[in-house]
Coordinates of C-alpha atoms in Angstrom, one line a residue:
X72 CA 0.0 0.0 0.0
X73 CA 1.2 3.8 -0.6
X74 CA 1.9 4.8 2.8
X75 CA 4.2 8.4 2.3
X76 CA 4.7 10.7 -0.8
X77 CA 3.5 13.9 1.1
X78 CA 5.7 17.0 0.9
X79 CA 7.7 17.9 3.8
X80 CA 5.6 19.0 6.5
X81 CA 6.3 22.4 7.8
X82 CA 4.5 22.6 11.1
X83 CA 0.9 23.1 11.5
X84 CA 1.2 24.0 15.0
X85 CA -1.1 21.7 16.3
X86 CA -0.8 19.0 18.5
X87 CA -2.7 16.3 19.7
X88 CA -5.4 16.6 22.5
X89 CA -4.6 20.6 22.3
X90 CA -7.7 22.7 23.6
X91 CA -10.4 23.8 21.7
X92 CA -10.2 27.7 21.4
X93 CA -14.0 28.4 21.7
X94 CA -15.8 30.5 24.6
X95 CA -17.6 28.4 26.4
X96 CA -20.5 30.7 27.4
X97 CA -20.7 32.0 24.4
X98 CA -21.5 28.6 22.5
X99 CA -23.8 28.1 25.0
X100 CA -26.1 30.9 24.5
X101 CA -25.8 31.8 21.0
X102 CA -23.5 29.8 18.8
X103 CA -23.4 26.0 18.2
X104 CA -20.3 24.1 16.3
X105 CA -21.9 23.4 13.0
X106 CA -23.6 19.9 13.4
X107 CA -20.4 18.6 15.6
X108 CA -19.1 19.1 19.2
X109 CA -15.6 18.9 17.8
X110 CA -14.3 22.8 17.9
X111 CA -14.9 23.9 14.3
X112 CA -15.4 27.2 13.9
X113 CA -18.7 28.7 15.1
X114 CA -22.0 29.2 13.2
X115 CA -25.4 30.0 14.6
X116 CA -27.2 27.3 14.6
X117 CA -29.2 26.6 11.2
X118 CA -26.5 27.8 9.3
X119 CA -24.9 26.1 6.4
X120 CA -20.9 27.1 6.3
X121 CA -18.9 24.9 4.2
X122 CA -20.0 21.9 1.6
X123 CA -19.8 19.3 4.0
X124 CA -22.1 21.1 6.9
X125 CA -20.2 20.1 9.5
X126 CA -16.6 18.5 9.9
X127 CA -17.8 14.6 9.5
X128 CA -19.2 15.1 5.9
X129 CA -23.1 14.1 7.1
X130 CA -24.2 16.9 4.5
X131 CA -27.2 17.0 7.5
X132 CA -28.4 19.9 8.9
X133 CA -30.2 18.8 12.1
X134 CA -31.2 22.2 13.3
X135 CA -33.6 23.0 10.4
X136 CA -37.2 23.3 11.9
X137 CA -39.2 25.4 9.4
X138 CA -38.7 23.1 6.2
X139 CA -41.0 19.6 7.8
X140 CA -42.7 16.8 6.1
X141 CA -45.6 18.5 6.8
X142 CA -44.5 21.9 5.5
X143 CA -42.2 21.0 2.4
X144 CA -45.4 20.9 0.1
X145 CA -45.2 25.0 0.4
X146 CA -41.9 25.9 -0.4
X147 CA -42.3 28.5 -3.0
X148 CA -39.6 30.3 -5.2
X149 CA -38.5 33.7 -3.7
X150 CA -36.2 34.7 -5.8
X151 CA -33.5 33.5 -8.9
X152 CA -29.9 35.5 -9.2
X153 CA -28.3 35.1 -13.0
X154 CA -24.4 34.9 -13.2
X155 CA -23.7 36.4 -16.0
X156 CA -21.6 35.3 -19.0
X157 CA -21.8 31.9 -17.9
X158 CA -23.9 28.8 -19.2
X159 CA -23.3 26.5 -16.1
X160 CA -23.5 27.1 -12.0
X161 CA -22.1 24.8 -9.9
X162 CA -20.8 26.4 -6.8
X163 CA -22.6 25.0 -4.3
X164 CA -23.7 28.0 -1.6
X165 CA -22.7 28.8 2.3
X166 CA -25.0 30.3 4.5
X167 CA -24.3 32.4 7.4
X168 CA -25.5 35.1 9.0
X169 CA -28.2 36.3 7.0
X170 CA -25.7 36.0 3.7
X171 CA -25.0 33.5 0.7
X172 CA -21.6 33.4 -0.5
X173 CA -21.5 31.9 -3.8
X174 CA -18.9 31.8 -6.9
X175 CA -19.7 32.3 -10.5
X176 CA -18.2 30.6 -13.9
X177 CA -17.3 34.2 -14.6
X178 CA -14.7 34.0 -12.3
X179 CA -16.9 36.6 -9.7
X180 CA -17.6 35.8 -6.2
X181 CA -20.6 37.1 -4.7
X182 CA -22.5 38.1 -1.3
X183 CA -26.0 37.8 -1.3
X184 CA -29.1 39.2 0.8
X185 CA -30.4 35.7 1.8
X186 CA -34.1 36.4 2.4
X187 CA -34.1 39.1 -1.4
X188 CA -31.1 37.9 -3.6
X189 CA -29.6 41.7 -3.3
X190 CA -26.0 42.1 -3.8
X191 CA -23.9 42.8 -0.8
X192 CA -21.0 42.7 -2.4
X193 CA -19.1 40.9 -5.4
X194 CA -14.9 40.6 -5.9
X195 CA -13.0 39.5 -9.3
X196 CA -11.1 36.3 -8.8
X197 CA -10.2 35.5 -12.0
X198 CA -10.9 36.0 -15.6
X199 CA -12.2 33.1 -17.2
X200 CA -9.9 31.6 -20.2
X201 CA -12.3 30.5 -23.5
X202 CA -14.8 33.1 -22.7
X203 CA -18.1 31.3 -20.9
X204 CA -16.9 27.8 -21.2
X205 CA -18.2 26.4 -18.0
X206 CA -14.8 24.7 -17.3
X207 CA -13.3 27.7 -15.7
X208 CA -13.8 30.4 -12.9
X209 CA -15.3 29.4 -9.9
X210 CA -16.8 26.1 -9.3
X211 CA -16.2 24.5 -5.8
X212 CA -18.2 25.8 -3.1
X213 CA -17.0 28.4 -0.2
X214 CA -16.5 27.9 3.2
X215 CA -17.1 30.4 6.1
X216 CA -15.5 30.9 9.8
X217 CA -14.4 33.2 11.8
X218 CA -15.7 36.4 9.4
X219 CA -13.4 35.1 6.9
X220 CA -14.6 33.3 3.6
X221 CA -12.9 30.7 1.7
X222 CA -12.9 29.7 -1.9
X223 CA -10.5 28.1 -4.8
X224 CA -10.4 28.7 -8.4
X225 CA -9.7 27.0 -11.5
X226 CA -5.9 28.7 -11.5
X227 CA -5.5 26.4 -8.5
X228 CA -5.6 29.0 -6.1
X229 CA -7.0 29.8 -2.9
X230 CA -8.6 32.9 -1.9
X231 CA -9.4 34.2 1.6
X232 CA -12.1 37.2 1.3
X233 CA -13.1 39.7 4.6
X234 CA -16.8 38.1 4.6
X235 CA -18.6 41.2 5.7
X236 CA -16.8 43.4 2.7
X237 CA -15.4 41.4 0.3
X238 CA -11.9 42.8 1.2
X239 CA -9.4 40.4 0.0
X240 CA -7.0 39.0 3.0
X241 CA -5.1 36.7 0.9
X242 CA -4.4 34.7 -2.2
X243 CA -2.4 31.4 -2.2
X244 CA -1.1 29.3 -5.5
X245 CA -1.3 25.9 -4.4
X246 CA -0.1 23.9 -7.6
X247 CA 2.0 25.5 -10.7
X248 CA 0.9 22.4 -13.1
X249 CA -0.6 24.3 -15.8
X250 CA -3.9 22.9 -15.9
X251 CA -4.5 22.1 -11.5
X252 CA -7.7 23.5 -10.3
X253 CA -9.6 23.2 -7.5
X254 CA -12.9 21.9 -7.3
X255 CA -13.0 20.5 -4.0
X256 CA -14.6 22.6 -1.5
X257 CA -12.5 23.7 1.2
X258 CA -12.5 22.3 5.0
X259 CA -11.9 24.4 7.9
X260 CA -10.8 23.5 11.5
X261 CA -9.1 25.0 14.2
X262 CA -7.5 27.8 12.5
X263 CA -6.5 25.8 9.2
X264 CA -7.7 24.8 5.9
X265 CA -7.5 22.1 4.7
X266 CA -8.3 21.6 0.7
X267 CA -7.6 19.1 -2.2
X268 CA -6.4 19.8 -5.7
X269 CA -7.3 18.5 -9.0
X270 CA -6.4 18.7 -12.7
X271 CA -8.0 19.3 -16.8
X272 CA -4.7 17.7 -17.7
X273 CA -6.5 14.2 -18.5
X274 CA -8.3 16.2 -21.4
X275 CA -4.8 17.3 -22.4
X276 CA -4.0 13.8 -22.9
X277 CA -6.5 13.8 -26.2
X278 CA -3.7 14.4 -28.3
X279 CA -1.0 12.2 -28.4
X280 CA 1.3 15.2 -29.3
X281 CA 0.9 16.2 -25.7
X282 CA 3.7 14.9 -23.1
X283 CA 1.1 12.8 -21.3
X284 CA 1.4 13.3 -18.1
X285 CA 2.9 15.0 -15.2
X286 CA 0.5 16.2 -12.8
X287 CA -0.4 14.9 -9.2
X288 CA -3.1 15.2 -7.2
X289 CA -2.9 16.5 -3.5
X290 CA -4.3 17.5 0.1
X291 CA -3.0 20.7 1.3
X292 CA -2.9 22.5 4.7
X293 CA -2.8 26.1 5.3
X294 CA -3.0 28.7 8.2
X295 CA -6.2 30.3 7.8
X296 CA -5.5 33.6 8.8
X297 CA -2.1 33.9 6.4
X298 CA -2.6 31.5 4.0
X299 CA 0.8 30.0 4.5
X300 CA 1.3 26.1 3.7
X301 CA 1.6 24.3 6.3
X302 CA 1.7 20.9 5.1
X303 CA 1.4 19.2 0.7
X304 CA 0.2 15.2 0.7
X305 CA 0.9 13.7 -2.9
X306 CA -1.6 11.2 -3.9
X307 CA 0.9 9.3 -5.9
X308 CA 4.8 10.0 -6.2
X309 CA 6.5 12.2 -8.3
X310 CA 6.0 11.1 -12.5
X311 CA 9.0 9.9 -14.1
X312 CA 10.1 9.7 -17.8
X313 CA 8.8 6.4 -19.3
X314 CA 11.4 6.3 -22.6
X315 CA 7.7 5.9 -24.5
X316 CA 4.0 6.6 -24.8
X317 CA 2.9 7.8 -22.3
X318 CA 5.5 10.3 -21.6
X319 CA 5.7 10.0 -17.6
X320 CA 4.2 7.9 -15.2
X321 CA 2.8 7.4 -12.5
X322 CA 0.4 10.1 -12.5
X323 CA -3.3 11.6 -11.9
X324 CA -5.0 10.5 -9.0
X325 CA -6.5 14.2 -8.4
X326 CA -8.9 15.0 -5.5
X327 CA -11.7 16.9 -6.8
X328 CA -14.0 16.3 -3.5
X329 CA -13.6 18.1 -0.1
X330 CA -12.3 16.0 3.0
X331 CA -13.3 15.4 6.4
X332 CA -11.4 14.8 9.7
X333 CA -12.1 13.1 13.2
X334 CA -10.9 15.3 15.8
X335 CA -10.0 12.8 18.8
X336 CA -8.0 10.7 16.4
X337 CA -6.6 13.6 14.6
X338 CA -7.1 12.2 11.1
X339 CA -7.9 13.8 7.7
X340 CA -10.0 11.7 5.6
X341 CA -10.2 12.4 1.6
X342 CA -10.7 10.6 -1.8
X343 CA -8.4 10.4 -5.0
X344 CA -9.4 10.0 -8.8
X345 CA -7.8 7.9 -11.5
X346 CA -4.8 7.6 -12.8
X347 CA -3.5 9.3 -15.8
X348 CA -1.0 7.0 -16.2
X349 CA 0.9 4.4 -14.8
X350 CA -0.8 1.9 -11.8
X351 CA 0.0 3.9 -8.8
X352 CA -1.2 2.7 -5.4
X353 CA -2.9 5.7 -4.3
X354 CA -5.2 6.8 -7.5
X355 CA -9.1 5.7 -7.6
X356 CA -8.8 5.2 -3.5
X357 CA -9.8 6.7 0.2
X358 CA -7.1 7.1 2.7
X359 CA -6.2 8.7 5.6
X360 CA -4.0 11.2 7.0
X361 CA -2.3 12.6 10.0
X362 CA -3.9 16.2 10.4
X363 CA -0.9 17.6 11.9
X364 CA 1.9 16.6 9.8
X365 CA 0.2 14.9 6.3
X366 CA 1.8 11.8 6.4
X367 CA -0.4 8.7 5.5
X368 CA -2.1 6.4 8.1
X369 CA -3.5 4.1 5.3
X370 CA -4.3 4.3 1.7
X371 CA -6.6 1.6 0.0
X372 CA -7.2 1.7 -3.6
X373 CA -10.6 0.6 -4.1
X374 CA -10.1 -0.8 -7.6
X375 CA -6.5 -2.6 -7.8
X376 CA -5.2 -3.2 -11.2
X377 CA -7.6 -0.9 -13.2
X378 CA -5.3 0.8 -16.3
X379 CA -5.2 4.7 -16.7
X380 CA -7.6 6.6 -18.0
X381 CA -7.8 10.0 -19.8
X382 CA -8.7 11.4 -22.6
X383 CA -6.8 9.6 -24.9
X384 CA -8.8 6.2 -24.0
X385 CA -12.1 7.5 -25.8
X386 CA -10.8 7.8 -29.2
X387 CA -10.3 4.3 -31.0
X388 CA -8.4 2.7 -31.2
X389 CA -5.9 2.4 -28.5
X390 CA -2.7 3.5 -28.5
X391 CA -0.7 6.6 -27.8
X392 CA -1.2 8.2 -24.5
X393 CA -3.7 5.3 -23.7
X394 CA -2.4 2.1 -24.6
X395 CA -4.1 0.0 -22.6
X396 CA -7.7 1.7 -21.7
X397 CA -9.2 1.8 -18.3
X398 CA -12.1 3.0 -16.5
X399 CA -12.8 6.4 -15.5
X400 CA -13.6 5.5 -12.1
X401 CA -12.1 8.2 -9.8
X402 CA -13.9 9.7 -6.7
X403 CA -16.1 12.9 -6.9
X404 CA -17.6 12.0 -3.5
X405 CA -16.4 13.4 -0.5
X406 CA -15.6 10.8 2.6
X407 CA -18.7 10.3 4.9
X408 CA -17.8 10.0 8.4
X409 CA -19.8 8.1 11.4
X410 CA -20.1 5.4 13.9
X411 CA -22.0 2.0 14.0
X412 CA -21.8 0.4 17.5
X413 CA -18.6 2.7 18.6
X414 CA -16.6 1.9 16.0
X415 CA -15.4 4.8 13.7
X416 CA -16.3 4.5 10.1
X417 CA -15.7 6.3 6.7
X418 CA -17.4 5.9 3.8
X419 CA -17.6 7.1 0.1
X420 CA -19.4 6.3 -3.5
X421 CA -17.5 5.8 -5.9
X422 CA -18.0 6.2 -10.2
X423 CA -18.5 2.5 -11.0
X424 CA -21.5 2.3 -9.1
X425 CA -20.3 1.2 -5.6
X426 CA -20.9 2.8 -2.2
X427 CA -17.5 1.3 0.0
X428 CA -17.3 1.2 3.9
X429 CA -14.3 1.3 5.7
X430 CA -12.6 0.8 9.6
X431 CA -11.5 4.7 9.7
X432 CA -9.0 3.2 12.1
X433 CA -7.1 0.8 9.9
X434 CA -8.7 1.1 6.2
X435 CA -9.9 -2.6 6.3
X436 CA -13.2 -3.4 4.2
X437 CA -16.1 -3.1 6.1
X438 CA -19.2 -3.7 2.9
X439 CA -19.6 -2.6 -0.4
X440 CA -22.8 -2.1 -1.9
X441 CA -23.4 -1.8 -5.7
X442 CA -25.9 0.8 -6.5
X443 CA -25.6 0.6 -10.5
X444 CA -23.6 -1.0 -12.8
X445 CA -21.5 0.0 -15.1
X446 CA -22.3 0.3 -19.0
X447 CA -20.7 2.4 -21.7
X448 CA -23.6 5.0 -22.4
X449 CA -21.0 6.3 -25.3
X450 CA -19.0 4.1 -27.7
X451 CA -15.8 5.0 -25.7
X452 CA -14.4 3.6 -22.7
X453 CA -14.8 5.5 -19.9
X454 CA -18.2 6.5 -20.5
X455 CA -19.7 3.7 -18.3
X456 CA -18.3 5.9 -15.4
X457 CA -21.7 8.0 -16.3
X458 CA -23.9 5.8 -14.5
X459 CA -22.0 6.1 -11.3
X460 CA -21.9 7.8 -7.9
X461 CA -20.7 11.4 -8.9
X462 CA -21.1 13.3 -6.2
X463 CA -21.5 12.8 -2.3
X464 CA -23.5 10.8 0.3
X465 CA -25.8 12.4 3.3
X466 CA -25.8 10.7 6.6
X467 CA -28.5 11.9 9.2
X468 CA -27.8 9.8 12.2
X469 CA -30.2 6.7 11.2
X470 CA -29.8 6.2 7.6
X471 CA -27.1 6.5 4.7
X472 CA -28.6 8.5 1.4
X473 CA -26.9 7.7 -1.7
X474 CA -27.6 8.8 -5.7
X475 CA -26.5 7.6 -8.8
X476 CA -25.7 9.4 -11.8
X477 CA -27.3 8.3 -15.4
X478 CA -28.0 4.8 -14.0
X479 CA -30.9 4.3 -16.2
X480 CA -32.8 6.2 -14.4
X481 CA -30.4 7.2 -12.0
X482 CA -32.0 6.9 -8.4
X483 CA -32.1 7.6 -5.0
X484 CA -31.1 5.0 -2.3
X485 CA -31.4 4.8 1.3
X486 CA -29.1 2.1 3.2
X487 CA -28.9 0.5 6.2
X488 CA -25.1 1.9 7.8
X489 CA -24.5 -1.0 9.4
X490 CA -24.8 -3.3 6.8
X491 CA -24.8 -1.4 3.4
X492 CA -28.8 -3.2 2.8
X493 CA -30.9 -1.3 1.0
X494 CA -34.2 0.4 2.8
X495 CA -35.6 2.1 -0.2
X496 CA -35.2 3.5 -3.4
X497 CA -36.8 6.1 -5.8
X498 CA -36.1 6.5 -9.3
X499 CA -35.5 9.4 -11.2
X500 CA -39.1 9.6 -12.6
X501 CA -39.8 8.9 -16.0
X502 CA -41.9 11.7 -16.9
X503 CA -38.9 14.2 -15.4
X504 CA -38.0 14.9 -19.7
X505 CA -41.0 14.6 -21.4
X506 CA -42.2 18.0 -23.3
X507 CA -43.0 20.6 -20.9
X508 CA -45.4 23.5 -22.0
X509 CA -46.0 25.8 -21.0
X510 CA -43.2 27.8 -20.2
X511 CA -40.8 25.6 -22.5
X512 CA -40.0 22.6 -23.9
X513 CA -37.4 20.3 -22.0
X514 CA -34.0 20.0 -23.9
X515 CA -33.2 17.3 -25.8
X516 CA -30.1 17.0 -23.3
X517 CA -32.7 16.5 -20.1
X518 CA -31.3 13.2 -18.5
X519 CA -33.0 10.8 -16.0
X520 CA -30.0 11.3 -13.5
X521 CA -29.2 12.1 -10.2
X522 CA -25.5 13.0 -10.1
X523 CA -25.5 16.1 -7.1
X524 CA -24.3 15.4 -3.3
X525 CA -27.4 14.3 -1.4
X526 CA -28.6 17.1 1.6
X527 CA -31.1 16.0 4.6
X528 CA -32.6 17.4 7.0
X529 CA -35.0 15.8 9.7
X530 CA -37.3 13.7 8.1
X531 CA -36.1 15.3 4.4
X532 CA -33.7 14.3 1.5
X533 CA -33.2 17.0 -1.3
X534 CA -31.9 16.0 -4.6
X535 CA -31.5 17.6 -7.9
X536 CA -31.5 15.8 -10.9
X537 CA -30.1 16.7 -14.5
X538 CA -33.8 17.0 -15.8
X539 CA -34.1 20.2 -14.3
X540 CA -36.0 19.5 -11.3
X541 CA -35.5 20.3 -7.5
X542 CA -37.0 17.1 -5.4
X543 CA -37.8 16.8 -2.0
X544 CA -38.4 13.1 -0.7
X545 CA -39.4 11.7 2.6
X546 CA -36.6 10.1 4.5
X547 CA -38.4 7.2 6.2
X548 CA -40.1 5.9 2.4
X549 CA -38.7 8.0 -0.2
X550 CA -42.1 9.0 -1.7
X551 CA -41.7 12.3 -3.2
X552 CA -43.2 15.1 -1.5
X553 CA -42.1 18.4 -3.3
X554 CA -40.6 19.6 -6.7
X555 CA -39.8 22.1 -9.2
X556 CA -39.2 22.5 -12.4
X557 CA -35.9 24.5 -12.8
X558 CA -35.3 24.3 -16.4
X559 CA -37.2 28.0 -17.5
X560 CA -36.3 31.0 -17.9
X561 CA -36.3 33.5 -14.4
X562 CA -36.0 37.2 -13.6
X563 CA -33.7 37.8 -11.5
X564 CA -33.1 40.2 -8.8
X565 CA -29.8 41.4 -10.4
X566 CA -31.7 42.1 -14.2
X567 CA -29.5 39.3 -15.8
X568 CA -31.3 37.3 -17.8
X569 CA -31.8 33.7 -16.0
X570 CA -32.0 30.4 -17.5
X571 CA -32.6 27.3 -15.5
X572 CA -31.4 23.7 -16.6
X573 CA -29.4 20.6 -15.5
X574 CA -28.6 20.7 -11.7
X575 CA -25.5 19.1 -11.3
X576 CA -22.1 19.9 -9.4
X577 CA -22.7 20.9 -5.9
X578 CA -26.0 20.1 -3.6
X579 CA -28.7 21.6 -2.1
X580 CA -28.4 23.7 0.9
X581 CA -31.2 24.3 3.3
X582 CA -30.4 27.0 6.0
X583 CA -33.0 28.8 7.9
X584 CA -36.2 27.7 6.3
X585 CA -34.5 28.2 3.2
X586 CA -33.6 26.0 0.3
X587 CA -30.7 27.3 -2.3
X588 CA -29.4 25.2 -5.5
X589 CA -28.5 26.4 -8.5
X590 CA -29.9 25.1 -12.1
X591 CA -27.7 24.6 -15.4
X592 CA -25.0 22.5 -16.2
X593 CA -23.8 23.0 -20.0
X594 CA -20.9 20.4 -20.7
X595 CA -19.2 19.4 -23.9
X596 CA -18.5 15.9 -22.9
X597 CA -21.7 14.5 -20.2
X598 CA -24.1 17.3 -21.5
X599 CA -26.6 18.9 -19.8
X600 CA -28.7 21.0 -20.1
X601 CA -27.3 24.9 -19.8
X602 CA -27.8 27.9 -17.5
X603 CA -27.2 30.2 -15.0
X604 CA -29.0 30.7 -12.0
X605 CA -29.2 30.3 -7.9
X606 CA -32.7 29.8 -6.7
X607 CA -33.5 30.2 -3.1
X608 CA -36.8 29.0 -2.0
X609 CA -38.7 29.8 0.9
X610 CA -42.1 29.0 3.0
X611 CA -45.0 31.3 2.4

């Protein structure tokens, strides 16, 4: 097994079983550690601060009391925000204090009124290469603590904004490869960040002129007040020259989800994606790492032996920069974290189709549970990776909630933790793409899939599905009891005109008796159908 190709650790200055640096009395009367006991930083209670919610990755907000079973049938649209120059929106929301920090395609970052959509403020992170092509500017969604907010860009940067002004504090490049990005939503604990970095060098790899490949994925710690590094974990060791096709090898294995971390243990949990090329150990895997200094506790690859993949491997026939084709079955999901019977878990669900358990402690093979299986929707390899698990799992204390992708339908699952059995699942329905009119007609793209990270909330499970609508199902029977069609045009509250369409990319988040989620997903490759808006809805 991989066991140590991090960077040299610097010195986090933290050290095990150090005190938690929150006023007691304070979290008492007013503030509550988002979902967790565990001394994250504080947000009132019903806020939503970072992608995960809360530092074990349940993706559950537990203090939501508005939004009910019996109340979800009246959630009404309150108001639709347009990003402009943009045909996809993917940057999943943070909540706090009355605002919604989101980031646009355009490469703008924005503060929003939560209860009328208004502007508070907007800041210029970067300017978006090719235009509106939805594969750059911002994508991964922000995280928020201690009046600071959080965010990465496709330049593989890292950004630290004032929250309340938009002042930036500090800017750090985390990877020079050429084509890193970030996409993975930043975690945040005890004065540090901790955030993963990914790569668009596997499209590279189309052309067999291109020196296929040298980037790396990686899991990086800085100080959140400076932005200094405090510690680089490398996926997979450094790529070395091969004397053929492909160029270098090993490498890949990018981590395009966020992570999570167990506090008493002092471990950092995250996922990997494929390999470029080469077989390395620690690409298509979960593993775990020390929080203070980086260095791997375990690694387990979660399909041994499968060949590289990257662009190269969908054009026929093989050869080139993919000699020997594999799957495209990397990680999107981020790790879920929990206990069964006192014993520490992690979990994630993984692109061909399989939701994998693990001992958090030692990495040993708890269940797996197939939720789809794998078929080439395209005539290229890789494709079958389409009817996976893209995105993340929820976990709400009593069961696990799981989604596939273009599974045929893709659908919604419920399982037993202990045991990975299923309890029940709902299908994408089959009338979600059949004409629509009035206001328009649904796009000849509209898929039956369910590819977003699921949310919950007590007695609740939100998903989105790449047929344009918002879905609210009961936890305890997953019978659908709300939805809406996203895929029309809006006005918006900023005069840009709005177009809903695919939702895909991030999840919902329900703060406050509020439910936020963009619509529109335009692709070149998985399709989808385009736009550019964040819809919060709200109870009469």
């Amino acid at each position: 097994m991989h066991k140590k190709t991090h960077a040299a650790a610097l010195g986090s200055g933290l050290r095990r079983g150090s005190s938690l640096r929150l006023p007691i009395l304070v979290v008492a009367a007013v503030l509550l550690v988002t979902g967790t006991s565990f001394g994250q930083s504080t947000a009132a209670a019903g806020d939503w601060s970072m992608w995960q919610y809360d530092l074990q990755g349940s993706r559950h907000n537990p203090h939501e009391t508005a939004i009910t079973p019996a109340t979800v049938g009246s959630l009404q649209l309150k108001w639709a925000f347009a990003f402009p120059d943009t045909i996809a929106a993917s940057s999943q929301p943070a909540v706090v204090d009355g605002t919604v920090y989101v980031g646009g395609r355009n490469g703008t970052f924005y503060a929003l009124d939560a209860n009328t959509g208004a502007t508070r403020w907007s800041f210029q992170a970067e300017t978006p290469l090719g235009g509106n092509l939805p594969t750059f500017g911002l994508r991964n969604g922000p995280a928020v603590a201690d009046g600071l907010v959080y965010f990465g860009d496709n330049s593989a940067r890292m950004w630290a904004l004032d929250a309340a002004t938009g002042q930036q504090r500090w800017v750090r490049q985390l990877d020079p490869h050429p084509f890193a990005i970030i996409t993975g939503s930043p975690l945040v604990f005890d004065g540090h960040i901790y955030v993963g970095v990914s790569s668009q060098e596997l499209g590279q790899a189309t052309s067999d002129h291109y020196p296929c490949c040298t980037f790396r994925g990686s899991v990086v710690a800085l100080d959140a007040a400076t932005g200094d590094v405090q510690w680089q974990y490398y996926t997979i060791p450094q790529p070395q020259p091969t004397g053929g096709k492909p160029n270098f090898a090993p490498s890949g294995a990018p981590v395009w989800s966020s992570q999570t971390l167990d506090v008493q243990s002092r471990t950092l949990y995250y996922t990997s994606g494929n390999p470029y090329s080469g077989y390395p150990e620690g690409a298509e895997a979960i593993g775990a790492l020390d929080l203070d200094t980086g260095t791997a506790r375990w690694v387990r690859r979660m399909t041994p032996g499968d060949p590289p993949w990257n662009g190269r491997c969908v054009i026929p026939p093989p050869g080139g920069n993919c000699p020997d084709p594999g799957h495209d079955f990397d990680f999107g999901s981020h790790p879920n974290l929990f206990e069964i019977n006192d014993r520490l878990v992690v979990g994630a669900g993984q692109k061909s189709g399989v939701y994998h358990l693990l001992d958090a402690t030692t990495g040993e093979i708890i269940w797996q549970t197939r939720l789809s299986t794998p078929k080439p929707i395209l005539p290229a390899p890789g494709s079958e990776s389409l009817q996976g698990i893209q995105w993340g799992a929820s976990y709400d204390g009593n069961r696990l909630y799981v989604a596939t992708y273009q599974a045929q339908p893709g659908t919604l699952y419920a399982l037993n933790p202990a045991t990975g059995e299923m309890i029940w699942a709902t299908p994408n329905p089959t009338e979600g793409c059949l004409i629509n009119v009035p206001p328009v007609p649904m796009s000849p793209l509209c898929q039956l899939a369910m590819p977003n990270a699921v949310t919950t909330t007590p007695g609740l499970v939100y998903e989105g599905s790449m047929d344009g609508k918002m879905r609210v199902f009961a936890a305890d029977t997953g019978a659908i009891l709300w939805q809406y069609n996203t895929a029309k045009p809006f006005k918006t509250v900023n005069g840009v005109p709005g177009l809903g369409g695919a939702i895909n990319g991030h999840g919902a988040v329900v703060a406050n008796g509020m439910l936020f989620t963009n619509s529109g997903y335009g692709r070149q490759i998985t399709t989808g159908m385009p736009g550019n808006v964040l819809l919060a809805f709200g109870l009469p």
